[in-house]
Tab-separated table of C-alpha atoms in Angstrom:
chain	number	residue	atom	x	y	z
A	1	VAL	CA	-2.195	3.191	2.464
A	2	MET	CA	-5.817	4.216	1.945
A	3	LEU	CA	-6.933	0.929	3.500
A	4	GLN	CA	-4.698	1.601	6.475
A	5	PHE	CA	-6.289	4.993	7.161
A	6	VAL	CA	-9.787	3.580	6.927
A	7	GLY	CA	-8.823	0.483	8.910
A	8	THR	CA	-7.208	2.503	11.685
A	9	GLY	CA	-10.366	4.572	12.067
A	10	LEU	CA	-12.547	1.459	12.215
A	11	VAL	CA	-10.300	-0.235	14.771
A	12	GLN	CA	-10.194	2.946	16.881
A	13	LYS	CA	-13.998	3.064	16.916
A	14	ALA	CA	-14.115	-0.600	17.900
A	15	ILE	CA	-11.683	0.012	20.763
A	16	CYS	CA	-13.756	2.939	22.094
A	17	LEU	CA	-17.000	0.922	21.870
A	18	GLY	CA	-18.962	4.028	20.973
A	19	GLU	CA	-17.561	6.192	23.770
A	20	ASP	CA	-16.450	9.711	22.904
A	21	ARG	CA	-12.948	9.669	24.370
A	22	ASP	CA	-9.324	9.941	23.336
A	23	LEU	CA	-7.391	6.717	22.898
A	24	THR	CA	-4.374	6.002	25.068
A	25	LYS	CA	-0.992	5.763	23.352
A	26	ALA	CA	-1.130	1.966	23.628
A	27	GLU	CA	-4.586	1.897	22.042
A	28	GLN	CA	-3.425	4.171	19.215
A	29	LEU	CA	-0.441	1.910	18.591
A	30	ALA	CA	-2.627	-1.213	18.662
A	31	ALA	CA	-5.141	0.334	16.253
A	32	ALA	CA	-2.419	1.374	13.809
A	33	PHE	CA	-0.646	-1.994	13.964
A	34	SER	CA	-3.923	-3.894	13.537
A	35	SER	CA	-4.898	-1.830	10.534
A	36	GLY	CA	-1.528	-2.296	8.878
A	37	TYR	CA	-1.528	-6.008	9.644
A	38	LEU	CA	-4.974	-6.473	8.116
A	39	SER	CA	-3.997	-4.526	4.993
A	40	GLY	CA	-1.261	-7.112	4.431
A	41	PHE	CA	-3.899	-9.659	3.471
A	42	ILE	CA	-4.679	-7.496	0.449
A	43	CYS	CA	-1.120	-6.334	-0.266
A	44	GLY	CA	0.387	-9.831	0.012
A	45	PRO	CA	-1.238	-11.493	-2.994
A	46	ILE	CA	-0.882	-8.319	-5.063
A	47	GLU	CA	2.852	-8.068	-4.343
A	48	LEU	CA	3.278	-11.796	-4.994
A	49	ALA	CA	1.661	-11.389	-8.422
A	50	MET	CA	3.875	-8.392	-9.185
A	51	ILE	CA	7.065	-10.236	-8.225
A	52	GLN	CA	6.116	-13.398	-10.122
A	53	GLN	CA	5.241	-11.341	-13.194
A	54	GLN	CA	8.666	-9.688	-13.082
A	55	ARG	CA	10.459	-13.001	-12.565
A	56	LYS	CA	8.628	-14.933	-15.275
A	57	GLY	CA	8.036	-12.124	-17.752
A	58	THR	CA	4.401	-13.105	-18.244
A	59	THR	CA	1.331	-10.937	-18.567
A	60	LEU	CA	-0.674	-10.012	-15.494
A	61	PRO	CA	-3.644	-12.244	-16.419
A	62	ALA	CA	-1.315	-15.212	-17.065
A	63	THR	CA	0.480	-14.642	-13.769
A	64	ALA	CA	-2.783	-14.299	-11.835
A	65	SER	CA	-4.254	-17.479	-13.326
A	66	SER	CA	-1.028	-19.374	-12.570
A	67	LEU	CA	-1.156	-18.268	-8.925
A	68	VAL	CA	-4.865	-19.048	-8.557
A	69	ALA	CA	-4.344	-22.474	-10.105
A	70	GLY	CA	-1.792	-23.177	-7.367
A	71	GLY	CA	-4.449	-22.772	-4.699
A	72	PRO	CA	-4.625	-20.840	-1.433
A	73	SER	CA	-1.186	-21.928	-0.225
A	74	VAL	CA	0.410	-20.362	-3.303
A	75	VAL	CA	-1.711	-17.202	-3.319
A	76	THR	CA	-0.998	-16.483	0.346
A	77	ARG	CA	2.723	-17.281	0.220
A	78	GLY	CA	4.639	-14.585	2.100
A	79	THR	CA	1.488	-12.932	3.389
A	80	PHE	CA	2.398	-13.297	7.085
A	81	GLY	CA	5.671	-11.448	6.555
A	82	ILE	CA	3.935	-8.721	4.595
A	83	CYS	CA	1.278	-8.403	7.312
A	84	MET	CA	4.004	-7.920	9.920
A	85	ARG	CA	5.852	-5.399	7.743
A	86	GLU	CA	2.699	-3.377	7.084
A	87	GLY	CA	1.688	-3.528	10.742
A	88	LEU	CA	5.042	-2.211	11.911
A	89	TYR	CA	5.092	0.429	9.172
A	90	CYS	CA	1.598	1.664	10.004
A	91	ALA	CA	2.367	1.733	13.726
A	92	GLY	CA	5.461	3.819	13.043
A	93	VAL	CA	7.840	1.322	14.627
Protein backbone atom coordinates (compact mmCIF):
# COMPACT_ATOMS: atom_id res chain seq x y z
CA VAL A 1 0.00 0.00 0.00
CA MET A 2 2.89 2.35 0.73
CA LEU A 3 4.12 1.91 -2.84
CA GLN A 4 0.65 2.75 -4.11
CA PHE A 5 0.56 6.06 -2.23
CA VAL A 6 3.99 7.05 -3.47
CA GLY A 7 3.24 5.80 -6.98
CA THR A 8 -0.05 7.68 -7.19
CA GLY A 9 1.70 10.91 -6.24
CA LEU A 10 4.41 10.36 -8.85
CA VAL A 11 1.90 9.55 -11.58
CA GLN A 12 -0.21 12.60 -10.64
CA LYS A 13 2.86 14.83 -10.96
CA ALA A 14 3.66 13.27 -14.33
CA ILE A 15 0.11 13.90 -15.55
CA CYS A 16 0.24 17.57 -14.50
CA LEU A 17 3.65 18.07 -16.16
CA GLY A 18 4.70 20.51 -13.47
CA GLU A 19 1.53 22.62 -13.61
CA ASP A 20 -0.09 23.60 -10.33
CA ARG A 21 -3.64 22.44 -10.98
CA ASP A 22 -6.21 19.98 -9.72
CA LEU A 23 -6.56 16.71 -11.60
CA THR A 24 -9.84 15.83 -13.27
CA LYS A 25 -11.73 12.80 -11.96
CA ALA A 26 -10.54 10.77 -14.95
CA GLU A 27 -6.93 11.77 -14.29
CA GLN A 28 -7.26 10.85 -10.61
CA LEU A 29 -8.69 7.47 -11.55
CA ALA A 30 -5.94 6.87 -14.12
CA ALA A 31 -3.22 7.83 -11.63
CA ALA A 32 -4.63 5.53 -8.95
CA PHE A 33 -5.08 2.61 -11.35
CA SER A 34 -1.59 3.07 -12.80
CA SER A 35 -0.02 3.14 -9.37
CA GLY A 36 -1.85 0.01 -8.26
CA TYR A 37 -1.03 -1.76 -11.51
CA LEU A 38 2.67 -0.98 -11.18
CA SER A 39 2.73 -2.15 -7.56
CA GLY A 40 1.58 -5.55 -8.81
CA PHE A 41 5.01 -6.14 -10.31
CA ILE A 42 6.39 -6.14 -6.77
CA CYS A 43 3.44 -7.85 -5.08
CA GLY A 44 3.19 -10.63 -7.68
CA PRO A 45 6.48 -12.43 -7.06
CA ILE A 46 6.16 -11.92 -3.30
CA GLU A 47 2.67 -13.45 -3.22
CA LEU A 48 3.82 -16.29 -5.49
CA ALA A 49 6.64 -17.10 -3.06
CA MET A 50 4.24 -16.99 -0.12
CA ILE A 51 1.75 -19.34 -1.79
CA GLN A 52 4.43 -21.78 -2.95
CA GLN A 53 5.96 -21.81 0.53
CA GLN A 54 2.57 -22.69 2.02
CA ARG A 55 1.91 -25.38 -0.58
CA LYS A 56 5.31 -27.05 -0.37
CA GLY A 57 6.08 -26.46 3.29
CA THR A 58 9.61 -25.28 2.53
CA THR A 59 11.59 -22.45 4.03
CA LEU A 60 11.48 -19.01 2.45
CA PRO A 61 15.07 -19.20 1.12
CA ALA A 62 14.41 -22.65 -0.39
CA THR A 63 11.19 -21.44 -2.00
CA ALA A 64 12.84 -18.29 -3.37
CA SER A 65 15.76 -20.22 -4.86
CA SER A 66 13.36 -22.73 -6.44
CA LEU A 67 11.38 -19.91 -8.07
CA VAL A 68 14.50 -18.08 -9.27
CA ALA A 69 15.90 -21.31 -10.71
CA GLY A 70 12.73 -21.60 -12.80
CA GLY A 71 13.51 -18.33 -14.55
CA PRO A 72 11.49 -15.21 -15.33
CA SER A 73 8.44 -17.11 -16.59
CA VAL A 74 8.09 -18.83 -13.22
CA VAL A 75 8.84 -15.76 -11.10
CA THR A 76 6.28 -13.63 -12.95
CA ARG A 77 3.54 -16.28 -13.07
CA GLY A 78 0.22 -14.67 -12.15
CA THR A 79 1.67 -11.17 -12.11
CA PHE A 80 -0.72 -9.79 -14.76
CA GLY A 81 -3.74 -10.83 -12.71
CA ILE A 82 -2.25 -9.34 -9.57
CA CYS A 83 -1.46 -6.11 -11.43
CA MET A 84 -5.09 -5.86 -12.54
CA ARG A 85 -6.38 -6.64 -9.04
CA GLU A 86 -4.12 -4.03 -7.43
CA GLY A 87 -4.98 -1.46 -10.09
CA LEU A 88 -8.71 -1.90 -9.56
CA TYR A 89 -8.29 -1.91 -5.78
CA CYS A 90 -6.21 1.27 -5.78
CA ALA A 91 -8.63 3.00 -8.14
CA GLY A 92 -11.51 2.12 -5.84
CA VAL A 93 -13.42 0.19 -8.49
